[in-house]
Structures are given as C-alpha cells and as structure tokens.
PDB file of C-alpha atoms in Angstrom:
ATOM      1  CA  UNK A   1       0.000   0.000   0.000  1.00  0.00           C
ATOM      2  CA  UNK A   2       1.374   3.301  -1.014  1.00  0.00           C
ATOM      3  CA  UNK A   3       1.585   5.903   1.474  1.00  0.00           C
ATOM      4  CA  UNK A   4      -1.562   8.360  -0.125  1.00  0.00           C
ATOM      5  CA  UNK A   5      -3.875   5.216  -0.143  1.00  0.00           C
ATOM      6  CA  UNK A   6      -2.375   3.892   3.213  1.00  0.00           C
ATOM      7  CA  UNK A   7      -3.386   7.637   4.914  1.00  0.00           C
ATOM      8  CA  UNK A   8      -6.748   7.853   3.449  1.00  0.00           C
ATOM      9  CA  UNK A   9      -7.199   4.416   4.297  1.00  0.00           C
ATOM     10  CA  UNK A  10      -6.561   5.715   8.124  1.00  0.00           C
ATOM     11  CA  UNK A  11      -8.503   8.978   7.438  1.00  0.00           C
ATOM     12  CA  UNK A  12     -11.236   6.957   6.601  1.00  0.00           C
ATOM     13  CA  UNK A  13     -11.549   5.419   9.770  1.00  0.00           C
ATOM     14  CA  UNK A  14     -12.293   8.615  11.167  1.00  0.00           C
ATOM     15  CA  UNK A  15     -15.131  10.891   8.816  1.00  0.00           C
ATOM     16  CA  UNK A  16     -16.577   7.066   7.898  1.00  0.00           C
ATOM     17  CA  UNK A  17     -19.228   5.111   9.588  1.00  0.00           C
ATOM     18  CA  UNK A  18     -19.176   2.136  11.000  1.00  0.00           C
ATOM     19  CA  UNK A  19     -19.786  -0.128   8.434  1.00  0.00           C
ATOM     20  CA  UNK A  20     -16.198   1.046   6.989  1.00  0.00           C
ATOM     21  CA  UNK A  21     -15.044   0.166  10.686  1.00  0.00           C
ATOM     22  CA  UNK A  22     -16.520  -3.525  10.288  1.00  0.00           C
ATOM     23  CA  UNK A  23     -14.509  -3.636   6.537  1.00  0.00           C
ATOM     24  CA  UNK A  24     -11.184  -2.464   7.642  1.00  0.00           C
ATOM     25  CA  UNK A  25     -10.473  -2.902  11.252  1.00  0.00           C
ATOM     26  CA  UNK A  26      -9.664  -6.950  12.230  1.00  0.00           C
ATOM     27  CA  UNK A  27     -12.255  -9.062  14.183  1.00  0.00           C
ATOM     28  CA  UNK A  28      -8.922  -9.792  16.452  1.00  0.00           C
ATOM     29  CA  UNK A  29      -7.688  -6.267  16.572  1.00  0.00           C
ATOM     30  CA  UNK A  30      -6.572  -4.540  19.562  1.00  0.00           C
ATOM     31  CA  UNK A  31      -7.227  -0.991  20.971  1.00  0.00           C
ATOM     32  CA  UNK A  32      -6.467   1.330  23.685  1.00  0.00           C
ATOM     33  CA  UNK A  33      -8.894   4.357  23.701  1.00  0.00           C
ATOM     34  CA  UNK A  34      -8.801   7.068  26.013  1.00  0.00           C
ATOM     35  CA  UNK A  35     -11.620   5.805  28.077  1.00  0.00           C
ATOM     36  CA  UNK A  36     -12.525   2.872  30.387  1.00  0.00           C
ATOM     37  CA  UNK A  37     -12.266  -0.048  30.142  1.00  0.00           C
ATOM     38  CA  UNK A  38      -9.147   1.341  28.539  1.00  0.00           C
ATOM     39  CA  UNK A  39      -8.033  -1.744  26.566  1.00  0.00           C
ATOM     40  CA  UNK A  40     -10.626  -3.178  24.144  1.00  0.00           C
ATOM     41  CA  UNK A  41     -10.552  -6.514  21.950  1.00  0.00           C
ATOM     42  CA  UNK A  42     -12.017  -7.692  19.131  1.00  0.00           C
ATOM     43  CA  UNK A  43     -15.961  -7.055  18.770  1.00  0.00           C
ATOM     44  CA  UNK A  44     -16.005  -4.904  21.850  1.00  0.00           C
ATOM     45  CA  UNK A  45     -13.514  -2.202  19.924  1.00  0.00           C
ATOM     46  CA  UNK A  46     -15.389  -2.202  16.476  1.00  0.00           C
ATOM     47  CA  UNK A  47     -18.222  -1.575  18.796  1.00  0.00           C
ATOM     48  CA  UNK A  48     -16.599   0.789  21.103  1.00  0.00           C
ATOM     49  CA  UNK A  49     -15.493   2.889  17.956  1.00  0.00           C
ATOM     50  CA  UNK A  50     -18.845   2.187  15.837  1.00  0.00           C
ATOM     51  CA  UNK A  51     -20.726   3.973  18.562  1.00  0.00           C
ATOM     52  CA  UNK A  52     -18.791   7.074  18.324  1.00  0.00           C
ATOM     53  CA  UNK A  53     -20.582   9.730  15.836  1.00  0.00           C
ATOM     54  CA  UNK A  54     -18.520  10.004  12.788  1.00  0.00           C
ATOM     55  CA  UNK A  55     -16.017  13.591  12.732  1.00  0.00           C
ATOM     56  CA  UNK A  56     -17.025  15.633   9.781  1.00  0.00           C
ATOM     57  CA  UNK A  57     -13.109  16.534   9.266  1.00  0.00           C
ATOM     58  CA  UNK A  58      -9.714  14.516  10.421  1.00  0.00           C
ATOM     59  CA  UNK A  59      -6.622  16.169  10.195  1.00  0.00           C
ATOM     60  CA  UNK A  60      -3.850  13.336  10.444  1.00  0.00           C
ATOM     61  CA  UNK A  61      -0.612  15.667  10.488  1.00  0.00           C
ATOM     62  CA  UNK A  62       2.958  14.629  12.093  1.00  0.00           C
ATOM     63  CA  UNK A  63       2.668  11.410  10.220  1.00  0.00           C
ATOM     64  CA  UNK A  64       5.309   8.482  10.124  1.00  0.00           C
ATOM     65  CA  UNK A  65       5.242   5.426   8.439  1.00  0.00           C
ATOM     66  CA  UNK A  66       6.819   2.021   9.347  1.00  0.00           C
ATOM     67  CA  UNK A  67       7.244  -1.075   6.854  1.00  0.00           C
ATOM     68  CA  UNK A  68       9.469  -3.440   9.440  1.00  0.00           C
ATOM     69  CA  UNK A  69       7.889  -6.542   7.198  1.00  0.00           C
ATOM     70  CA  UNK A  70       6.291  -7.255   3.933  1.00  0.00           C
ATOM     71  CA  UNK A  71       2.632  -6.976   4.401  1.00  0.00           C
ATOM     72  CA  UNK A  72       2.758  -5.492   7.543  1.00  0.00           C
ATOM     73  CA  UNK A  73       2.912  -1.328   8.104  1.00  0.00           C
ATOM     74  CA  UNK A  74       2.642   0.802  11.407  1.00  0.00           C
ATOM     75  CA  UNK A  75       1.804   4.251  11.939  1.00  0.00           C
ATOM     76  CA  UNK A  76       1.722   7.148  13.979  1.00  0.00           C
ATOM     77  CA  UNK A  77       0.404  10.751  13.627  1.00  0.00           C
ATOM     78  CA  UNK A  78      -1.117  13.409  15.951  1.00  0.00           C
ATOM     79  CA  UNK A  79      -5.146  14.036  14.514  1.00  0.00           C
ATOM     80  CA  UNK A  80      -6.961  16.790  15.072  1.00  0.00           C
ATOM     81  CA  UNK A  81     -11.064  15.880  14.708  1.00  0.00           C
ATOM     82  CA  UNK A  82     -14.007  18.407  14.445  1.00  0.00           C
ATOM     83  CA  UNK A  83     -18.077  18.088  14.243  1.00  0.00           C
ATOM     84  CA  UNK A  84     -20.331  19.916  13.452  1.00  0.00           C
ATOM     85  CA  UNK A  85     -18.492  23.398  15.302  1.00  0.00           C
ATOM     86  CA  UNK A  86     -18.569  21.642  18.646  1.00  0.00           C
ATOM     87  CA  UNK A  87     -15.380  21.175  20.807  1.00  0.00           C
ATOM     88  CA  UNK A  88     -12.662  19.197  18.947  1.00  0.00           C
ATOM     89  CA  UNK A  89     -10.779  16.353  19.261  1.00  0.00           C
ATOM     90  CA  UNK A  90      -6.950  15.725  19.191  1.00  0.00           C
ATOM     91  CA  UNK A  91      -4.933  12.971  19.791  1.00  0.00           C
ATOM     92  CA  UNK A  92      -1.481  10.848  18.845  1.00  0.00           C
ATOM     93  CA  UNK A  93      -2.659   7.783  17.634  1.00  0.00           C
ATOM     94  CA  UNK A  94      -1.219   4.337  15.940  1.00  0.00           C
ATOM     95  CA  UNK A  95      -1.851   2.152  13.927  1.00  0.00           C
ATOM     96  CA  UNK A  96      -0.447  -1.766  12.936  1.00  0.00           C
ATOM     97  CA  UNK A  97      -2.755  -2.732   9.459  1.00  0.00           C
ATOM     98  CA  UNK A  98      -1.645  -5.733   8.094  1.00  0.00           C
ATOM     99  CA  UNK A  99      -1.851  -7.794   4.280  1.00  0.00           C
ATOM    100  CA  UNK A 100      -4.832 -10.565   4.147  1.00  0.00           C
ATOM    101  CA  UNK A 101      -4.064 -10.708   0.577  1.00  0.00           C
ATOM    102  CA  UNK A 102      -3.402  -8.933  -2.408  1.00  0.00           C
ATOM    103  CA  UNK A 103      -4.996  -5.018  -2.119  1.00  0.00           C
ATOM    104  CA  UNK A 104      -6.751  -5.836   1.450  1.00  0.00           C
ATOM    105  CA  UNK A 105      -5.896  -4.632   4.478  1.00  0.00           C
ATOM    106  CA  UNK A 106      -6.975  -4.633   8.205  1.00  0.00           C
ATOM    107  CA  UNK A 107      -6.069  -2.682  11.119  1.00  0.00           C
ATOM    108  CA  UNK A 108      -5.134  -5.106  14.153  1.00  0.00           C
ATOM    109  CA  UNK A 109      -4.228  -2.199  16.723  1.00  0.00           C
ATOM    110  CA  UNK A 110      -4.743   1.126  17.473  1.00  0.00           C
ATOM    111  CA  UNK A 111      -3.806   3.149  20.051  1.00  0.00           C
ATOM    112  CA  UNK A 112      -5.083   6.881  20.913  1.00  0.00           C
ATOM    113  CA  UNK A 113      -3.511   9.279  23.197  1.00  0.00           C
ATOM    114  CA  UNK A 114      -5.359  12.465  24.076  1.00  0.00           C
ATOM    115  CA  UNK A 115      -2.786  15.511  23.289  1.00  0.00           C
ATOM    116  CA  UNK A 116      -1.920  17.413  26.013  1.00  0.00           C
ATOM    117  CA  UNK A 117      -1.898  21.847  25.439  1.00  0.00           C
ATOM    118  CA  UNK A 118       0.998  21.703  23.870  1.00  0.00           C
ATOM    119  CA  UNK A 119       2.447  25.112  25.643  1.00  0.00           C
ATOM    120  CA  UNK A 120       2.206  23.571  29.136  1.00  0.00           C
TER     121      UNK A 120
END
C-alpha cells in the first residue's frame, strides 16, 4: 500500500461510519482508547469505535510510516477531529494494518492518546 492510499485508508476510519469500521479494522484487533475499560478486543472495539458519531473533518498531520515486514505497516500521527463546530478532538494515535491478501488490508491495533496543550 502506497503511502496516499495507506493515509486515506486511516482517514477513513475517522469521517466514515461504522460499516467502513466492520470492513477495515480486524475481528482480532486490539485498541487502547482514552476511556474505560481502557483496553478493548475484538468485537467490543469495532463496537466501542462504531458507537462514536462520525467527525465531519480529520486532520492526520505529524505522520510516520513504518514497513518493518512485507505486508505489515505501522503508523503514527497526531489528529486533530471536528463536528459539526462543537469542541474538537486531538490525539497521537497508531496504527499496525496488516496484508490478508493482495490489495486488502486490516487494522489489528490502534492506540489513541489524548494531546496534552501543547504550551504547558
């Protein structure tokens, strides 16, 4: 995956609903959101992000990309999401999306990070 399909593949997962959630991200997949229980597995973090309402914009900026294996790439980038002019969200997040076969890909972790105010 090329680096401009690879981001809007993880741009995607943040203005899309969650039936693009149940296409890309991994029945097995692994999260850690920045609420309780924390840690989320499997169905329980599709869910966990399926119930969130979808931003209307996702800024993924600060980006770096990681190819330690074929088939295999990990990311991280700081995002900054907005809705519908109420507060906003931002965040350093990453990502592990792997190969399943030629031209599809799932995520099978993501991690989020709420950003502190960056002049503290």
């Amino acid at each position: 995956m090329d680096d401009d399909r690879l981001w809007g593949f993880e741009q995607s997962l943040w203005i899309e609903g969650p039936d693009n959630y149940r296409e890309k991200v991994d029945p097995e997949v692994v999260m850690v959101l920045p609420r309780p229980p924390f840690a989320f597995h499997g169905e329980e973090a599709i869910a966990a992000v399926a119930e969130t309402p979808v931003w209307d914009r996702a800024e993924l900026t600060e980006r770096t990309v990681s190819r330690p294996q074929e088939g295999l790439i990990v990311i991280g980038y700081h995002v900054r999401a907005e809705r519908g002019g109420g507060p906003g969200y931002e965040a350093w997040c990453t990502s592990t999306i792997r190969r399943l076969e030629h031209e599809v890909w799932r995520v099978v972790q993501h991690q989020q990070t709420l950003a502190l105010d960056r002049g503290a």
